[in-house]
Amino acid sequence: MKYLVVLCALVYFVQGKVLPDRVSNLLCRKSDPEYEKCIRKNLEKSIPQLVKGVPEFNMPPIDPLELPFVTVDRTINELVSINAILKNVKVIGASNFVIEDIRANPHNYTAEMRLTFPWTHLEMDYDVNGQLLIVPLRSKGYFNGNFTETQLYVRGNLKTVDKNGVKYFRVDKFSMKIRVGDGRVKLISENPELQFGADLIANFYNDNPRRVMDAINPIFVETATELYRVVLDQVLSAVPAKEWLPE
C-alpha cells in the first residue's frame, strides 16, 4: 500500500535569495505581542500575491493551482482502492477562502489553522483503476467537478537545519484534515464506447457524495498532505530562517 506524488517542475528555489519587498512586507515579527492577529491580517492581505505567485522564485500561483502530473496508488480496504495517473490538474477557487481560526507560536514554530473554501472547481485528465465501494474504477478520460463548503484544518511545526553555518526552516510535523461539504462531478471517457462506465462512476458519486467522500477521504488527505509538505519545504528553503521570521 503506497502512493506517490510527483511534482514536475512545480517549484524550484535557489538557496540564498532575499525575499522581495512585497513578500517580506507581509511577514510578522517574532517580537510582535499580537503575533496571531498579525498573521491573520497579513494572510488576508496576501491573497492577491498568492494568486499571482512569486516569479523570482518560480513560486506557482495558487489560483488556479496547476499540477502537471500526480500519481496515487493506495488501498484502504477491499472496498476502496485507487491507482491513478492524473495529468494537467487544475484547481480553481483556492484563493476564495475564509479564515475561521489561526493559532501560531513564533517561539516554538508551531501553527494551526482552520479555513473554509465556499467553492472550488477541479479538472484534469485521468487514468484510474481500482474499486470505489460497489463500483469498479476502470476509466480513462477527462474529469471536472464542482465542490462546496470544503473545510480544511492544518496543523504543523517547523524545525531549523544548519546549512554552511546558516539556519533554514524545514517542516518537522505536518497534518491536514479535509471535509468536502458537497459536490457534483462529470467524467468524459477518452473512448466514447466506454462512456457508460464513466457515467456509472460519476452518477454513483453524484447520488452519494457524502458516502463517497467519506470513503476516499483518507486517500485525498494523505495525497494533499504530502503534496503541500513538499511544496512548503521547497518554499522554506528559498531563504534563511531569519528572513521568514524576523526579530
mmCIF file of C-alpha atoms in Angstrom, residues 32-242:
data_model
loop_
_atom_site.group_PDB
_atom_site.id
_atom_site.type_symbol
_atom_site.label_atom_id
_atom_site.label_comp_id
_atom_site.label_asym_id
_atom_site.label_seq_id
_atom_site.Cartn_x
_atom_site.Cartn_y
_atom_site.Cartn_z
ATOM 1 C CA ASP A 32 5.091 41.194 17.872
ATOM 2 C CA PRO A 33 2.948 40.873 21.052
ATOM 3 C CA GLU A 34 -0.106 40.277 18.848
ATOM 4 C CA TYR A 35 1.553 37.801 16.527
ATOM 5 C CA GLU A 36 -1.586 35.769 15.791
ATOM 6 C CA LYS A 37 -3.574 38.870 14.840
ATOM 7 C CA CYS A 38 -0.720 39.935 12.580
ATOM 8 C CA ILE A 39 -0.659 36.518 10.892
ATOM 9 C CA ARG A 40 -4.402 36.613 10.253
ATOM 10 C CA LYS A 41 -4.345 40.156 8.898
ATOM 11 C CA ASN A 42 -1.369 39.564 6.636
ATOM 12 C CA LEU A 43 -2.715 36.255 5.344
ATOM 13 C CA GLU A 44 -5.840 38.065 4.192
ATOM 14 C CA LYS A 45 -3.702 40.817 2.641
ATOM 15 C CA SER A 46 -1.530 38.253 0.879
ATOM 16 C CA ILE A 47 -4.323 36.753 -1.234
ATOM 17 C CA PRO A 48 -3.509 38.824 -4.363
ATOM 18 C CA GLN A 49 0.150 37.827 -4.027
ATOM 19 C CA LEU A 50 -0.730 34.159 -3.555
ATOM 20 C CA VAL A 51 -2.898 34.270 -6.656
ATOM 21 C CA LYS A 52 -0.030 35.644 -8.766
ATOM 22 C CA GLY A 53 2.775 33.617 -7.173
ATOM 23 C CA VAL A 54 6.362 34.842 -6.851
ATOM 24 C CA PRO A 55 8.065 34.635 -10.274
ATOM 25 C CA GLU A 56 11.505 35.448 -8.840
ATOM 26 C CA PHE A 57 11.464 32.109 -7.035
ATOM 27 C CA ASN A 58 9.313 30.243 -9.566
ATOM 28 C CA MET A 59 6.643 30.026 -6.877
ATOM 29 C CA PRO A 60 3.444 28.971 -8.655
ATOM 30 C CA PRO A 61 0.138 30.816 -8.416
ATOM 31 C CA ILE A 62 -2.402 29.141 -6.136
ATOM 32 C CA ASP A 63 -5.459 30.150 -8.149
ATOM 33 C CA PRO A 64 -5.584 28.411 -10.416
ATOM 34 C CA LEU A 65 -3.235 25.866 -8.882
ATOM 35 C CA GLU A 66 -1.837 23.707 -11.670
ATOM 36 C CA LEU A 67 -0.065 20.366 -11.252
ATOM 37 C CA PRO A 68 1.317 18.749 -14.388
ATOM 38 C CA PHE A 69 1.446 15.212 -13.028
ATOM 39 C CA VAL A 70 0.217 13.373 -9.918
ATOM 40 C CA THR A 71 0.082 9.646 -9.223
ATOM 41 C CA VAL A 72 -1.905 7.930 -6.480
ATOM 42 C CA ASP A 73 -1.568 4.261 -5.513
ATOM 43 C CA ARG A 74 -3.385 3.422 -2.306
ATOM 44 C CA THR A 75 -5.599 0.677 -0.913
ATOM 45 C CA ILE A 76 -7.670 1.347 2.198
ATOM 46 C CA ASN A 77 -9.548 -1.966 2.233
ATOM 47 C CA GLU A 78 -11.147 -4.406 -0.192
ATOM 48 C CA LEU A 79 -13.882 -1.885 -0.981
ATOM 49 C CA VAL A 80 -11.734 1.203 -1.562
ATOM 50 C CA SER A 81 -8.575 1.233 -3.668
ATOM 51 C CA ILE A 82 -7.304 3.754 -6.187
ATOM 52 C CA ASN A 83 -4.453 3.501 -8.670
ATOM 53 C CA ALA A 84 -4.495 6.658 -10.751
ATOM 54 C CA ILE A 85 -2.385 8.803 -13.021
ATOM 55 C CA LEU A 86 -3.600 12.398 -13.095
ATOM 56 C CA LYS A 87 -2.341 14.943 -15.598
ATOM 57 C CA ASN A 88 -2.963 18.644 -16.224
ATOM 58 C CA VAL A 89 -4.611 19.037 -12.831
ATOM 59 C CA LYS A 90 -6.167 22.459 -12.303
ATOM 60 C CA VAL A 91 -7.803 23.671 -9.085
ATOM 61 C CA ILE A 92 -9.780 26.909 -9.250
ATOM 62 C CA GLY A 93 -11.038 28.716 -6.154
ATOM 63 C CA ALA A 94 -8.155 28.084 -3.744
ATOM 64 C CA SER A 95 -7.854 31.826 -3.047
ATOM 65 C CA ASN A 96 -11.535 32.039 -2.181
ATOM 66 C CA PHE A 97 -11.004 31.007 1.436
ATOM 67 C CA VAL A 98 -12.473 32.211 4.713
ATOM 68 C CA ILE A 99 -10.204 32.152 7.775
ATOM 69 C CA GLU A 100 -12.089 30.527 10.635
ATOM 70 C CA ASP A 101 -9.248 30.366 13.152
ATOM 71 C CA ILE A 102 -5.472 30.775 13.370
ATOM 72 C CA ARG A 103 -3.154 29.889 16.238
ATOM 73 C CA ALA A 104 0.588 30.358 15.977
ATOM 74 C CA ASN A 105 3.581 30.465 18.298
ATOM 75 C CA PRO A 106 6.683 32.087 16.784
ATOM 76 C CA HIS A 107 8.905 30.815 19.597
ATOM 77 C CA ASN A 108 8.395 27.075 19.085
ATOM 78 C CA TYR A 109 7.455 27.399 15.404
ATOM 79 C CA THR A 110 4.011 25.796 15.749
ATOM 80 C CA ALA A 111 0.806 26.775 13.993
ATOM 81 C CA GLU A 112 -2.694 25.530 13.293
ATOM 82 C CA MET A 113 -5.334 26.976 11.032
ATOM 83 C CA ARG A 114 -8.939 26.361 10.010
ATOM 84 C CA LEU A 115 -10.147 27.529 6.606
ATOM 85 C CA THR A 116 -13.379 27.181 4.653
ATOM 86 C CA PHE A 117 -13.471 27.200 0.860
ATOM 87 C CA PRO A 118 -17.026 28.129 -0.209
ATOM 88 C CA TRP A 119 -16.465 26.646 -3.666
ATOM 89 C CA THR A 120 -13.734 25.014 -5.718
ATOM 90 C CA HIS A 121 -13.557 23.639 -9.239
ATOM 91 C CA LEU A 122 -11.318 20.714 -10.186
ATOM 92 C CA GLU A 123 -10.462 19.485 -13.676
ATOM 93 C CA MET A 124 -7.883 17.033 -15.008
ATOM 94 C CA ASP A 125 -7.062 14.198 -17.359
ATOM 95 C CA TYR A 126 -7.215 10.872 -15.536
ATOM 96 C CA ASP A 127 -6.413 7.190 -15.907
ATOM 97 C CA VAL A 128 -7.801 5.247 -12.949
ATOM 98 C CA ASN A 129 -8.178 1.657 -11.829
ATOM 99 C CA GLY A 130 -9.463 0.351 -8.543
ATOM 100 C CA GLN A 131 -12.614 -0.080 -6.516
ATOM 101 C CA LEU A 132 -14.980 2.508 -5.017
ATOM 102 C CA LEU A 133 -17.377 0.690 -2.709
ATOM 103 C CA ILE A 134 -19.726 -1.169 -5.098
ATOM 104 C CA VAL A 135 -18.394 0.489 -8.267
ATOM 105 C CA PRO A 136 -15.303 -0.770 -10.140
ATOM 106 C CA LEU A 137 -12.959 2.011 -11.242
ATOM 107 C CA ARG A 138 -11.701 1.410 -14.762
ATOM 108 C CA SER A 139 -11.769 4.579 -16.785
ATOM 109 C CA LYS A 140 -9.569 6.996 -18.702
ATOM 110 C CA GLY A 141 -10.568 10.453 -19.861
ATOM 111 C CA TYR A 142 -11.397 13.942 -18.593
ATOM 112 C CA PHE A 143 -12.766 14.852 -15.152
ATOM 113 C CA ASN A 144 -14.347 18.040 -13.892
ATOM 114 C CA GLY A 145 -16.115 18.679 -10.631
ATOM 115 C CA ASN A 146 -17.539 21.469 -8.514
ATOM 116 C CA PHE A 147 -17.354 21.305 -4.732
ATOM 117 C CA THR A 148 -18.790 23.475 -1.965
ATOM 118 C CA GLU A 149 -18.087 24.210 1.694
ATOM 119 C CA THR A 150 -14.752 22.439 1.897
ATOM 120 C CA GLN A 151 -13.310 22.660 5.403
ATOM 121 C CA LEU A 152 -9.556 22.462 5.898
ATOM 122 C CA TYR A 153 -7.691 22.080 9.173
ATOM 123 C CA VAL A 154 -3.900 22.296 9.088
ATOM 124 C CA ARG A 155 -1.517 21.758 11.971
ATOM 125 C CA GLY A 156 2.250 21.641 11.960
ATOM 126 C CA ASN A 157 5.563 22.852 13.239
ATOM 127 C CA LEU A 158 8.931 23.766 11.791
ATOM 128 C CA LYS A 159 12.479 22.952 12.774
ATOM 129 C CA THR A 160 15.749 24.618 11.856
ATOM 130 C CA VAL A 161 18.556 22.950 9.951
ATOM 131 C CA ASP A 162 22.083 24.249 9.524
ATOM 132 C CA LYS A 163 23.492 24.663 6.028
ATOM 133 C CA ASN A 164 27.015 26.005 5.867
ATOM 134 C CA GLY A 165 26.534 27.908 9.103
ATOM 135 C CA VAL A 166 23.165 29.387 8.088
ATOM 136 C CA LYS A 167 19.870 28.260 9.625
ATOM 137 C CA TYR A 168 16.944 27.365 7.370
ATOM 138 C CA PHE A 169 13.431 26.283 8.250
ATOM 139 C CA ARG A 170 12.170 22.828 7.370
ATOM 140 C CA VAL A 171 8.824 21.154 8.021
ATOM 141 C CA ASP A 172 9.028 18.901 11.083
ATOM 142 C CA LYS A 173 5.448 17.697 11.575
ATOM 143 C CA PHE A 174 2.532 18.451 9.267
ATOM 144 C CA SER A 175 -1.028 17.132 9.227
ATOM 145 C CA MET A 176 -4.275 18.035 7.499
ATOM 146 C CA LYS A 177 -7.958 17.238 7.863
ATOM 147 C CA ILE A 178 -10.265 17.909 4.934
ATOM 148 C CA ARG A 179 -14.033 17.611 4.661
ATOM 149 C CA VAL A 180 -15.853 18.421 1.434
ATOM 150 C CA GLY A 181 -19.406 19.564 2.073
ATOM 151 C CA ASP A 182 -20.986 18.671 -1.257
ATOM 152 C CA GLY A 183 -20.049 18.230 -4.890
ATOM 153 C CA ARG A 184 -21.011 17.190 -8.376
ATOM 154 C CA VAL A 185 -18.709 15.621 -10.963
ATOM 155 C CA LYS A 186 -18.641 14.680 -14.632
ATOM 156 C CA LEU A 187 -16.372 12.199 -16.409
ATOM 157 C CA ILE A 188 -15.851 12.089 -20.163
ATOM 158 C CA SER A 189 -14.305 8.851 -21.365
ATOM 159 C CA GLU A 190 -11.408 9.017 -23.796
ATOM 160 C CA ASN A 191 -13.123 6.180 -25.660
ATOM 161 C CA PRO A 192 -16.778 7.065 -26.448
ATOM 162 C CA GLU A 193 -17.652 3.374 -26.411
ATOM 163 C CA LEU A 194 -16.701 3.262 -22.726
ATOM 164 C CA GLN A 195 -18.696 6.346 -21.678
ATOM 165 C CA PHE A 196 -21.194 4.139 -19.861
ATOM 166 C CA GLY A 197 -18.516 3.156 -17.351
ATOM 167 C CA ALA A 198 -17.509 6.800 -16.812
ATOM 168 C CA ASP A 199 -21.158 7.754 -16.283
ATOM 169 C CA LEU A 200 -21.555 4.910 -13.796
ATOM 170 C CA ILE A 201 -18.716 6.303 -11.670
ATOM 171 C CA ALA A 202 -19.946 9.912 -11.898
ATOM 172 C CA ASN A 203 -23.574 9.015 -11.177
ATOM 173 C CA PHE A 204 -22.590 6.948 -8.157
ATOM 174 C CA TYR A 205 -20.693 9.919 -6.743
ATOM 175 C CA ASN A 206 -23.419 12.443 -7.571
ATOM 176 C CA ASP A 207 -26.065 10.255 -5.921
ATOM 177 C CA ASN A 208 -23.926 9.597 -2.835
ATOM 178 C CA PRO A 209 -21.438 12.488 -2.439
ATOM 179 C CA ARG A 210 -21.162 12.239 1.352
ATOM 180 C CA ARG A 211 -20.746 8.470 1.339
ATOM 181 C CA VAL A 212 -18.106 8.573 -1.406
ATOM 182 C CA MET A 213 -16.142 11.470 0.092
ATOM 183 C CA ASP A 214 -16.039 9.769 3.486
ATOM 184 C CA ALA A 215 -14.773 6.577 1.830
ATOM 185 C CA ILE A 216 -11.950 8.185 -0.166
ATOM 186 C CA ASN A 217 -11.112 10.922 2.352
ATOM 187 C CA PRO A 218 -8.027 9.118 3.772
ATOM 188 C CA ILE A 219 -6.524 8.897 0.276
ATOM 189 C CA PHE A 220 -7.405 12.510 -0.507
ATOM 190 C CA VAL A 221 -5.952 13.792 2.776
ATOM 191 C CA GLU A 222 -2.763 11.735 2.552
ATOM 192 C CA THR A 223 -2.091 12.864 -1.013
ATOM 193 C CA ALA A 224 -2.775 16.532 -0.225
ATOM 194 C CA THR A 225 -0.639 16.389 2.930
ATOM 195 C CA GLU A 226 2.377 15.002 1.099
ATOM 196 C CA LEU A 227 1.929 17.479 -1.745
ATOM 197 C CA TYR A 228 1.838 20.541 0.486
ATOM 198 C CA ARG A 229 4.647 19.278 2.691
ATOM 199 C CA VAL A 230 6.909 19.036 -0.366
ATOM 200 C CA VAL A 231 5.892 22.497 -1.565
ATOM 201 C CA LEU A 232 6.360 24.066 1.878
ATOM 202 C CA ASP A 233 9.828 22.591 2.272
ATOM 203 C CA GLN A 234 10.865 23.999 -1.085
ATOM 204 C CA VAL A 235 9.390 27.400 -0.259
ATOM 205 C CA LEU A 236 11.126 27.500 3.119
ATOM 206 C CA SER A 237 14.466 26.522 1.610
ATOM 207 C CA ALA A 238 14.415 29.651 -0.554
ATOM 208 C CA VAL A 239 15.917 31.935 2.082
ATOM 209 C CA PRO A 240 17.357 31.667 5.620
ATOM 210 C CA ALA A 241 15.009 31.293 8.586
ATOM 211 C CA LYS A 242 15.664 34.849 9.768
#
